[in-house]
Amino acid sequence: QYIINDVIDYFGMDVKLSKCSNDEMIVTIELNEEDMFKWAMHYSDHVEILEPQRLREKVIDGLKKVWKCMENNILKGEYK
């Protein structure tokens, strides 16, 4: 839930929070899709986009590109 502070810092108080469990919350935000994509990529290890589906798929594709880039760099020996 520590990420909630980051959510409020970034998006302001105009967010809807719904608690799912002790360590999960659903955050509902009306936002420009490109800004949400950038934010989701930055916090990708802490968030999951539920909808809209096209944004969810865009984030998944973005993460696949990051993984492929890292994988290629590891194979080239750039990361040890």
Short mmCIF file of N, CA and C in Angstrom, two decimals:
data_model
loop_
_atom_site.label_atom_id
_atom_site.label_comp_id
_atom_site.label_asym_id
_atom_site.label_seq_id
_atom_site.Cartn_x
_atom_site.Cartn_y
_atom_site.Cartn_z
N GLN A 1 0.80 -1.20 0.00
CA GLN A 1 0.00 0.00 0.00
C GLN A 1 0.85 1.26 0.00
N TYR A 2 2.15 1.10 0.18
CA TYR A 2 3.02 2.27 0.16
C TYR A 2 2.93 3.02 -1.16
N ILE A 3 2.58 2.33 -2.21
CA ILE A 3 2.50 2.98 -3.52
C ILE A 3 1.31 3.95 -3.59
N ILE A 4 0.37 3.83 -2.67
CA ILE A 4 -0.77 4.75 -2.66
C ILE A 4 -0.30 6.19 -2.52
N ASN A 5 0.73 6.42 -1.72
CA ASN A 5 1.28 7.78 -1.60
C ASN A 5 1.77 8.28 -2.95
N ASP A 6 2.42 7.41 -3.71
CA ASP A 6 2.89 7.78 -5.05
C ASP A 6 1.72 8.06 -5.99
N VAL A 7 0.66 7.27 -5.87
CA VAL A 7 -0.53 7.47 -6.70
C VAL A 7 -1.12 8.86 -6.42
N ILE A 8 -1.28 9.19 -5.14
CA ILE A 8 -1.86 10.48 -4.77
C ILE A 8 -0.93 11.63 -5.15
N ASP A 9 0.39 11.44 -4.95
CA ASP A 9 1.34 12.49 -5.35
C ASP A 9 1.26 12.78 -6.85
N TYR A 10 1.12 11.73 -7.65
CA TYR A 10 1.12 11.88 -9.11
C TYR A 10 -0.22 12.35 -9.65
N PHE A 11 -1.30 11.71 -9.17
CA PHE A 11 -2.62 11.95 -9.74
C PHE A 11 -3.47 12.93 -8.93
N GLY A 12 -3.06 13.22 -7.71
CA GLY A 12 -3.85 14.09 -6.85
C GLY A 12 -4.93 13.31 -6.12
N MET A 13 -5.81 14.03 -5.50
CA MET A 13 -6.86 13.39 -4.69
C MET A 13 -8.05 12.93 -5.52
N ASP A 14 -8.03 13.19 -6.82
CA ASP A 14 -9.14 12.82 -7.69
C ASP A 14 -9.01 11.38 -8.18
N VAL A 15 -8.83 10.46 -7.23
CA VAL A 15 -8.74 9.04 -7.56
C VAL A 15 -9.75 8.30 -6.68
N LYS A 16 -10.21 7.17 -7.17
CA LYS A 16 -11.11 6.33 -6.39
C LYS A 16 -10.32 5.10 -5.96
N LEU A 17 -10.26 4.85 -4.65
CA LEU A 17 -9.53 3.71 -4.12
C LEU A 17 -10.52 2.68 -3.60
N SER A 18 -10.31 1.42 -3.98
CA SER A 18 -11.13 0.31 -3.50
C SER A 18 -10.19 -0.77 -2.99
N LYS A 19 -10.32 -1.12 -1.74
CA LYS A 19 -9.44 -2.13 -1.15
C LYS A 19 -9.91 -3.53 -1.53
N CYS A 20 -8.96 -4.34 -2.00
CA CYS A 20 -9.27 -5.73 -2.38
C CYS A 20 -8.81 -6.69 -1.30
N SER A 21 -7.62 -6.43 -0.75
CA SER A 21 -7.05 -7.27 0.29
C SER A 21 -6.06 -6.41 1.07
N ASN A 22 -5.34 -7.04 1.99
CA ASN A 22 -4.37 -6.28 2.79
C ASN A 22 -3.27 -5.66 1.96
N ASP A 23 -2.93 -6.28 0.84
CA ASP A 23 -1.82 -5.75 0.04
C ASP A 23 -2.21 -5.40 -1.40
N GLU A 24 -3.50 -5.32 -1.69
CA GLU A 24 -3.95 -4.97 -3.03
C GLU A 24 -5.09 -3.96 -2.96
N MET A 25 -5.04 -3.01 -3.90
CA MET A 25 -6.11 -2.02 -4.03
C MET A 25 -6.40 -1.80 -5.50
N ILE A 26 -7.62 -1.44 -5.79
CA ILE A 26 -7.98 -1.02 -7.15
C ILE A 26 -8.06 0.49 -7.13
N VAL A 27 -7.34 1.12 -8.06
CA VAL A 27 -7.34 2.57 -8.19
C VAL A 27 -8.01 2.91 -9.51
N THR A 28 -9.03 3.74 -9.44
CA THR A 28 -9.74 4.17 -10.64
C THR A 28 -9.38 5.63 -10.91
N ILE A 29 -8.88 5.88 -12.13
CA ILE A 29 -8.40 7.20 -12.49
C ILE A 29 -8.88 7.52 -13.90
N GLU A 30 -9.32 8.75 -14.11
CA GLU A 30 -9.60 9.22 -15.46
C GLU A 30 -8.40 10.04 -15.89
N LEU A 31 -7.72 9.58 -16.94
CA LEU A 31 -6.44 10.16 -17.30
C LEU A 31 -6.15 9.94 -18.78
N ASN A 32 -5.32 10.80 -19.32
CA ASN A 32 -4.81 10.63 -20.67
C ASN A 32 -4.12 9.26 -20.75
N GLU A 33 -4.44 8.50 -21.78
CA GLU A 33 -3.92 7.13 -21.89
C GLU A 33 -2.39 7.09 -21.97
N GLU A 34 -1.77 8.03 -22.66
CA GLU A 34 -0.31 8.03 -22.78
C GLU A 34 0.35 8.28 -21.43
N ASP A 35 -0.20 9.20 -20.64
CA ASP A 35 0.35 9.45 -19.30
C ASP A 35 0.20 8.21 -18.43
N MET A 36 -0.94 7.54 -18.52
CA MET A 36 -1.15 6.33 -17.73
C MET A 36 -0.20 5.24 -18.16
N PHE A 37 0.06 5.13 -19.46
CA PHE A 37 1.01 4.14 -19.96
C PHE A 37 2.40 4.38 -19.35
N LYS A 38 2.85 5.62 -19.39
CA LYS A 38 4.18 5.94 -18.84
C LYS A 38 4.24 5.64 -17.34
N TRP A 39 3.19 6.01 -16.62
CA TRP A 39 3.16 5.76 -15.19
C TRP A 39 3.17 4.26 -14.91
N ALA A 40 2.36 3.52 -15.65
CA ALA A 40 2.27 2.06 -15.46
C ALA A 40 3.60 1.37 -15.78
N MET A 41 4.29 1.84 -16.79
CA MET A 41 5.59 1.25 -17.12
C MET A 41 6.60 1.54 -15.99
N HIS A 42 6.54 2.74 -15.46
CA HIS A 42 7.46 3.11 -14.37
C HIS A 42 7.22 2.24 -13.13
N TYR A 43 5.98 1.96 -12.84
CA TYR A 43 5.63 1.17 -11.65
C TYR A 43 5.22 -0.25 -12.01
N SER A 44 5.72 -0.76 -13.10
CA SER A 44 5.23 -2.03 -13.64
C SER A 44 5.37 -3.21 -12.69
N ASP A 45 6.30 -3.15 -11.76
CA ASP A 45 6.44 -4.26 -10.83
C ASP A 45 5.46 -4.15 -9.66
N HIS A 46 4.65 -3.09 -9.65
CA HIS A 46 3.70 -2.89 -8.55
C HIS A 46 2.25 -2.74 -9.01
N VAL A 47 2.02 -2.62 -10.32
CA VAL A 47 0.66 -2.34 -10.80
C VAL A 47 0.26 -3.31 -11.90
N GLU A 48 -1.03 -3.42 -12.08
CA GLU A 48 -1.60 -4.17 -13.21
C GLU A 48 -2.73 -3.33 -13.77
N ILE A 49 -2.69 -3.06 -15.05
CA ILE A 49 -3.76 -2.33 -15.71
C ILE A 49 -4.90 -3.32 -15.96
N LEU A 50 -6.07 -3.01 -15.45
CA LEU A 50 -7.23 -3.88 -15.65
C LEU A 50 -8.02 -3.48 -16.89
N GLU A 51 -8.13 -2.18 -17.10
CA GLU A 51 -8.83 -1.68 -18.28
C GLU A 51 -8.44 -0.24 -18.52
N PRO A 52 -8.57 0.26 -19.70
CA PRO A 52 -9.12 -0.37 -20.90
C PRO A 52 -8.17 -1.44 -21.45
N GLN A 53 -8.72 -2.39 -22.14
CA GLN A 53 -7.96 -3.52 -22.65
C GLN A 53 -6.81 -3.08 -23.56
N ARG A 54 -7.03 -2.05 -24.40
CA ARG A 54 -5.98 -1.60 -25.32
C ARG A 54 -4.77 -1.06 -24.53
N LEU A 55 -5.02 -0.41 -23.39
CA LEU A 55 -3.91 0.08 -22.57
C LEU A 55 -3.21 -1.08 -21.89
N ARG A 56 -3.98 -2.04 -21.42
CA ARG A 56 -3.40 -3.25 -20.81
C ARG A 56 -2.47 -3.94 -21.81
N GLU A 57 -2.93 -4.09 -23.04
CA GLU A 57 -2.11 -4.74 -24.08
C GLU A 57 -0.89 -3.90 -24.43
N LYS A 58 -1.03 -2.58 -24.44
CA LYS A 58 0.10 -1.70 -24.73
C LYS A 58 1.18 -1.83 -23.65
N VAL A 59 0.77 -1.92 -22.40
CA VAL A 59 1.73 -2.10 -21.31
C VAL A 59 2.41 -3.47 -21.43
N ILE A 60 1.65 -4.49 -21.72
CA ILE A 60 2.23 -5.83 -21.89
C ILE A 60 3.25 -5.81 -23.03
N ASP A 61 2.90 -5.20 -24.15
CA ASP A 61 3.84 -5.10 -25.28
C ASP A 61 5.08 -4.31 -24.89
N GLY A 62 4.90 -3.22 -24.14
CA GLY A 62 6.03 -2.42 -23.69
C GLY A 62 6.96 -3.23 -22.80
N LEU A 63 6.40 -4.02 -21.91
CA LEU A 63 7.21 -4.85 -21.02
C LEU A 63 7.94 -5.94 -21.79
N LYS A 64 7.29 -6.49 -22.80
CA LYS A 64 7.96 -7.49 -23.65
C LYS A 64 9.15 -6.87 -24.37
N LYS A 65 9.01 -5.63 -24.84
CA LYS A 65 10.11 -4.94 -25.51
C LYS A 65 11.27 -4.69 -24.55
N VAL A 66 10.95 -4.30 -23.33
CA VAL A 66 12.00 -4.09 -22.32
C VAL A 66 12.72 -5.41 -22.05
N TRP A 67 11.95 -6.48 -21.89
CA TRP A 67 12.54 -7.80 -21.62
C TRP A 67 13.45 -8.23 -22.76
N LYS A 68 12.99 -8.05 -24.00
CA LYS A 68 13.79 -8.45 -25.17
C LYS A 68 15.09 -7.64 -25.22
N CYS A 69 15.00 -6.36 -24.94
CA CYS A 69 16.19 -5.50 -24.94
C CYS A 69 17.18 -5.97 -23.87
N MET A 70 16.68 -6.23 -22.68
CA MET A 70 17.56 -6.70 -21.59
C MET A 70 18.17 -8.05 -21.94
N GLU A 71 17.35 -8.93 -22.49
CA GLU A 71 17.82 -10.26 -22.88
C GLU A 71 18.93 -10.16 -23.92
N ASN A 72 18.75 -9.30 -24.92
CA ASN A 72 19.76 -9.11 -25.95
C ASN A 72 21.05 -8.55 -25.36
N ASN A 73 20.93 -7.61 -24.44
CA ASN A 73 22.12 -7.03 -23.81
C ASN A 73 22.85 -8.04 -22.95
N ILE A 74 22.11 -8.92 -22.30
CA ILE A 74 22.75 -9.98 -21.49
C ILE A 74 23.50 -10.93 -22.40
N LEU A 75 22.88 -11.31 -23.53
CA LEU A 75 23.55 -12.22 -24.48
C LEU A 75 24.81 -11.59 -25.07
N LYS A 76 24.80 -10.28 -25.21
CA LYS A 76 25.99 -9.58 -25.72
C LYS A 76 27.05 -9.40 -24.65
N GLY A 77 26.72 -9.77 -23.43
CA GLY A 77 27.67 -9.65 -22.34
C GLY A 77 27.72 -8.26 -21.72
N GLU A 78 26.73 -7.43 -22.02
CA GLU A 78 26.73 -6.07 -21.47
C GLU A 78 26.33 -6.05 -20.01
N TYR A 79 25.63 -7.06 -19.53
CA TYR A 79 25.26 -7.17 -18.12
C TYR A 79 25.79 -8.46 -17.58
N LYS A 80 26.34 -8.41 -16.42
CA LYS A 80 26.89 -9.64 -15.82
C LYS A 80 26.32 -9.85 -14.45
#
